[in-house]
Structures are given as structure tokens and as C-alpha cells.
Amino acid sequence: MAFDYRQEHTNSLRKGLSTFIAPLQFLVNLPVLALDWSGNHLKSHSELISENNQLRDENLILKAKAQKLIELEAQNARLKAMLGSLKNRREQRQIADIISVRASEFHHEVIINKGTSDQVFVGQSVIDADGIMGQVSEVTPFTARIILITDERHAIPVRILRNGVRAIASGTGSLTKLVLNQVPHSVDIQINDILVSSGLGQRFPAGLNVAKVSLARHRQGDEYAYIEAIPMARLERSGQVILLWPNQPQLDNSSTNTEKSHG
Amino acid sequence: MVNHQPSYGIIFISFLSALILTIIPLSTANQIYNPQWLILISAYWSIHHPERVGIVTCWFWGLLLDVTLGSHMGIHALSVALVCYMCIILHQRLRMFPIWQQSLFIWLLCALDKLVVLQLSSIFSPIEVQLNYWTSAFVTAMIWPICVIFIRRIPYSH
């Protein structure tokens, strides 16, 4: 029957049917939204004031950090220009909400409320406040399906923040566990090392948090070391996610003679 | 004695409700207890009104379930069509059974559906399931009597 078709041929059919299913997903999401709304609107005055103060303090701290970030980015751009390398512009971002529906039977996937009408595309990176969540695997006009990094079919190229060593982190089917593939015993890796995306494969932008190493086992007879890591993004909690649009790296205007010859 | 037929509207709404109930977000721990609503509804209509709901209808709604759950196209379609076929073949006998025996049959059908879906899904990527994967078959069988009584009370459904 139909399952004999490989996925590519049925994509248009899937897209068409998804457009019909999308209203159902929004419908199921309504009670959750109503619950959130009532939670927000029924808070006591004093609760709101204290939450306001707390957010204001947090905002101040974050703004101070952001100033430092802008300065570091400018310095980075100057250094890159001196070396004659390509200058990266910051990516464009957009916030999306996770629709509270059951997205998949066997896999780790979520559905968000932005689709092709918001320029979402397949393969787009999705992050939350703490780290990378996953990438977009399917889009319909109003929704998109995101596969999380902990899904068994997913793997993300990472590097250890401390020493720059590169590895690949695959999903295991558990929401709190990633496994690094084929890491030689000689690699210097310790528990609590932070793994960031290495940008190889040009799917995920480089430098974003991915996971923190939780287990590093070097056994005598094993071919490779066994490394486990816990994802830093809060995958099990629904909420809001950020979609990233990568901008093409630009050639710096004050480049060296080698670039001018291509002009 | 006039033979009434269920209206197409009621049939459509029942299938739609089955789809909606399938995607209700239960917490990860409780998700296994979510019954297989589409199998329940398809089995009901195939047993009691196979002249209105046939294999093609069930297959199509199975396809919609595939789209909803993001599985490869046709997996649930095939499995629901299979369940529907088995119901249609035996529908005269099944109507004679007492409800609890019908429940046993539904349990078997649900387990068959879960087996087919599991096997076909694991062709494309390795799937691991715990033993509690099969619990929802039992839950579905348990609510079969409730489903039968409930649908009979809806006007224009028989």
C-alpha cells in the first residue's frame, strides 16, 4: 500500500492533509491556552508586583551582559577583518510557541505555530533560552514540526568549549540524554564540560550551547570512550522557542588583494 | 420495521473526534493510557454499519492519523484498513456476541494495530518500546462498551 512510497513522493500530499489537520491541533491547544490565560489574569496584585520587580532586575543584568557581548562582537569583527576572513552578520530571530499537542507516536517532535507563511523552512535551527532544541523537519502553511536533538534519528556536530575538540552528539530516545559517537580514548573530555555546536554541516550556527557532559567512561576493552551528555535546552517543558534565520557571511569591504581579483 | 442509517454527518464527526482525542497532550507518563480512538470508532462503524463505512473510509482516516502523528505515510492507514477488514468480515457474528466478548475481540484488534504500526515504523528507524506500549490496547478494549452505549444514544446514529 501507500507506505511503499519513499517519503519524498508523498510530501505534497502530506502538506495538503496537514493543512486540514492544523485547525484540529490549534483546537486541542485551546484548553491549554485558556488555562495559561486564566493563570495570568487571576494572579494577585502583590504577586504581579513582585514578578515585575524580579523581571526588571533580570532585565538589567541581561542588558549589562549584552553590552559586553556587543563589544566582544565588534572586537571579533575587527580581528577577523585583520585576518581577511569573512564577516558574519548576526542571525535574524523570531519567537514561536509550541502547540500543546501530541506530535508523534515514537519520536521526539514538537509542533510550533509558525509555518511557511512566516518564512519557516525545513532544516531551520530552533533554540530556546538555554540551548539548541532541534531543527524543523516539516512545514505547513501555519505550523511546523520540529525534531528534537534527543530523537534517535538526529545527530548534531558539537565541539567541547574548553579545548575545541570536535565530536558528534546523537539522540538516544531519552529526553535527558545525548551520546557522543566514536570518541577516541585519547580525547581530553571531563564531566561538566560544555558542548557547543561546531557549525560544521551548516545546519546549526556555531557557538550555541548544546549539552553538558554527564558521564565519561573509558573502559579497557572498548574501542571508543562512552560519553553521555545532558541537553541544556529545556526540552521537556513546553513554551516558547526561537527560530533562527542564518544570514550569508559577507565579504568585508576592506579586504585584501586576493578578494579583489574576483570582483 | 424501518432500517435507519446513520447520517454521514455523525460518522464524520465521530471520526473527527477520534482524531482530536488522539492528539490530546497527556503527560509523558500518562500517554500510554490514551486509548486508540480511531480503531475504536472504525471498529464500531464497521461492525454495526459496514454499508456506510467501508475500508476506504477507514483507510483515509488512517492516512489523516499518519499526517497528524508524523509517521510515514500509510502506516496507520494500512493498519486501520486491516482492522476494518477483519470487522467487516465478521460483522454479522460480532453483533451477536455479548459485549464483553466483543471487548475481547477489540483487544485483539488493537494489539494487532499496535503490532503492525510498530513493525512498519521500525523499518525506517530503530524503535524501542517498553512493555507498557501494549497497555492502550487493553484500555481501548475496556472502553468499548462505553463507546457502544454512548454512540447508540446519539440521534441519527442508527
Coordinates of N, CA and C in Angstrom, one line a residue, chain A residues 1-7 10 13-14 17-21 24-25 27-28 32 100-107 109 111 138 145 152-153 172 175, chain B residues 12 16 19-20 22-25 31 34 59 63-64 66-76 78 117-118 120-121 124-129 133:
Chain A
M1 N 0.8 -1.2 0.0 CA 0.0 0.0 0.0 C 0.9 1.3 0.0
A2 N 0.3 2.3 0.5 CA 0.9 3.6 0.3 C 2.3 3.7 1.0
F3 N 2.5 2.9 2.0 CA 3.8 3.0 2.8 C 5.0 2.6 1.9
D4 N 4.7 2.0 0.7 CA 5.8 1.7 -0.1 C 6.5 2.9 -0.7
Y5 N 5.7 4.0 -0.8 CA 6.3 5.2 -1.4 C 7.4 5.7 -0.5
R6 N 8.5 6.2 -1.0 CA 9.5 6.8 -0.2 C 9.0 8.2 0.1
Q7 N 9.5 8.7 1.2 CA 8.9 9.9 1.8 C 8.8 11.1 0.8
T10 N 5.5 11.6 -1.3 CA 4.2 11.9 -0.7 C 4.3 13.3 0.1
L13 N 1.3 15.5 -0.7 CA 0.1 15.0 -0.1 C 0.1 15.3 1.4
R14 N 1.2 15.0 2.0 CA 1.3 15.3 3.5 C 1.1 16.7 3.8
L17 N -2.7 17.5 3.4 CA -3.5 17.0 4.5 C -3.2 17.7 5.9
S18 N -1.9 18.1 6.0 CA -1.5 18.8 7.2 C -2.3 20.1 7.4
T19 N -2.6 20.7 6.3 CA -3.3 22.0 6.4 C -4.7 21.7 6.9
F20 N -5.3 20.5 6.7 CA -6.6 20.2 7.2 C -6.5 19.8 8.7
I21 N -5.3 19.2 9.1 CA -5.1 18.8 10.5 C -4.8 20.0 11.4
L24 N -7.3 21.3 13.8 CA -7.5 20.4 14.9 C -6.5 20.6 16.0
Q25 N -5.2 20.8 15.6 CA -4.1 21.0 16.5 C -4.3 22.2 17.3
L27 N -7.1 23.6 17.9 CA -8.3 23.3 18.7 C -7.9 22.7 20.0
V28 N -7.1 21.6 19.9 CA -6.7 20.9 21.1 C -5.8 21.8 22.0
V32 N -5.3 24.5 26.8 CA -4.1 24.8 27.4 C -3.9 26.3 27.4
S100 N 0.5 22.7 22.2 CA 0.4 21.6 23.1 C -0.4 20.5 22.5
V101 N 0.2 19.7 21.7 CA -0.5 18.5 21.2 C 0.5 17.4 21.2
R102 N 0.0 16.2 21.1 CA 0.9 15.1 20.9 C 1.4 15.0 19.5
A103 N 2.7 15.2 19.3 CA 3.2 15.4 18.0 C 3.6 14.1 17.3
S104 N 4.0 13.1 18.0 CA 4.5 11.9 17.4 C 4.3 10.7 18.3
E105 N 4.2 9.5 17.7 CA 4.0 8.3 18.5 C 5.3 7.8 19.0
F106 N 6.3 7.8 18.2 CA 7.6 7.1 18.7 C 8.7 8.1 18.8
H107 N 8.6 9.3 18.3 CA 9.7 10.1 18.1 C 9.6 11.4 19.0
E109 N 9.3 14.9 18.9 CA 9.0 16.0 18.0 C 8.0 17.0 18.6
I111 N 5.4 20.6 17.8 CA 4.8 21.4 16.7 C 4.7 22.8 17.2
E138 N 9.4 19.5 9.1 CA 8.3 19.6 8.1 C 7.7 20.9 8.3
R145 N 6.8 21.3 12.2 CA 7.2 20.1 13.0 C 8.7 20.2 13.3
E152 N 16.2 9.7 18.3 CA 17.2 8.8 17.9 C 17.7 9.0 16.5
R153 N 16.9 9.6 15.7 CA 17.4 9.8 14.3 C 18.2 11.0 14.1
T172 N 19.3 9.7 21.8 CA 19.2 8.4 22.3 C 17.7 7.9 22.4
L175 N 14.7 11.9 26.8 CA 14.8 13.4 26.7 C 15.9 14.0 27.4
Chain B
F12 N -18.9 11.5 10.2 CA -17.7 12.4 10.1 C -17.3 12.9 11.4
L16 N -13.8 12.6 13.4 CA -13.0 13.8 13.7 C -12.7 13.8 15.2
L19 N -9.9 11.6 16.0 CA -8.6 12.2 15.7 C -8.2 13.3 16.8
I20 N -9.2 14.1 17.2 CA -8.9 15.1 18.2 C -8.5 14.5 19.5
T22 N -7.0 11.7 19.9 CA -5.7 11.1 19.8 C -4.6 12.1 20.1
I23 N -4.8 13.4 19.8 CA -3.7 14.3 19.9 C -3.7 15.1 21.2
I24 N -4.7 14.8 22.1 CA -4.7 15.5 23.3 C -3.4 15.3 24.1
P25 N -2.8 16.4 24.5 CA -1.4 16.2 25.2 C -1.5 15.7 26.6
Q31 N 0.7 9.1 28.8 CA 0.3 9.0 27.4 C 0.0 7.6 27.0
N34 N -3.7 6.5 26.8 CA -4.6 7.1 25.8 C -5.1 6.0 24.9
W59 N -9.4 3.7 5.8 CA -8.1 3.9 5.3 C -7.7 5.4 5.2
L63 N -5.0 7.6 7.1 CA -4.0 8.4 6.5 C -3.9 9.8 7.2
L64 N -5.0 10.3 7.6 CA -5.0 11.6 8.3 C -4.3 11.4 9.7
D66 N -1.9 9.4 10.2 CA -0.5 9.4 9.8 C 0.1 10.8 9.7
V67 N -0.7 11.7 9.1 CA -0.3 13.1 9.0 C -0.2 13.7 10.3
T68 N -1.2 13.4 11.2 CA -1.2 14.0 12.5 C -0.1 13.6 13.4
L69 N 0.3 12.3 13.3 CA 1.3 11.8 14.2 C 2.7 11.8 13.6
G70 N 2.7 12.3 12.3 CA 4.1 12.4 11.7 C 4.7 11.1 11.4
S71 N 4.0 10.1 11.3 CA 4.6 8.8 10.9 C 4.7 8.7 9.4
H72 N 5.4 7.7 8.9 CA 5.5 7.6 7.5 C 4.1 7.3 6.9
M73 N 3.9 7.9 5.7 CA 2.5 7.9 5.1 C 2.1 6.5 4.9
G74 N 0.9 6.1 5.4 CA 0.3 4.9 5.0 C 0.4 3.8 6.1
I75 N 1.2 4.1 7.1 CA 1.4 3.1 8.2 C 0.1 2.9 8.9
H76 N -0.4 4.0 9.5 CA -1.7 3.8 10.2 C -2.8 3.5 9.3
L78 N -2.8 1.6 6.6 CA -2.8 0.2 6.4 C -3.4 -0.5 7.6
V117 N 1.8 -1.2 13.4 CA 2.4 0.1 13.4 C 3.8 0.0 13.8
L118 N 4.1 -0.7 14.9 CA 5.4 -0.9 15.4 C 6.4 -1.5 14.4
L120 N 6.0 -1.6 11.0 CA 6.3 -0.8 9.9 C 7.1 0.4 10.2
S121 N 6.9 1.0 11.4 CA 7.7 2.2 11.7 C 9.1 1.8 11.9
F124 N 12.0 2.0 9.1 CA 12.6 3.2 8.7 C 13.6 3.8 9.7
S125 N 13.4 3.5 11.0 CA 14.3 3.9 12.0 C 14.2 3.0 13.2
P126 N 15.2 2.8 14.0 CA 15.1 1.8 15.1 C 14.1 2.4 16.2
I127 N 13.1 1.6 16.5 CA 12.1 2.0 17.5 C 12.3 1.1 18.7
E128 N 12.3 1.7 19.9 CA 12.4 0.9 21.1 C 11.1 1.2 21.9
V129 N 10.4 0.1 22.3 CA 9.2 0.3 23.1 C 9.4 -0.5 24.4
Y133 N 3.9 -0.3 26.2 CA 3.4 0.1 24.9 C 2.0 -0.5 24.6

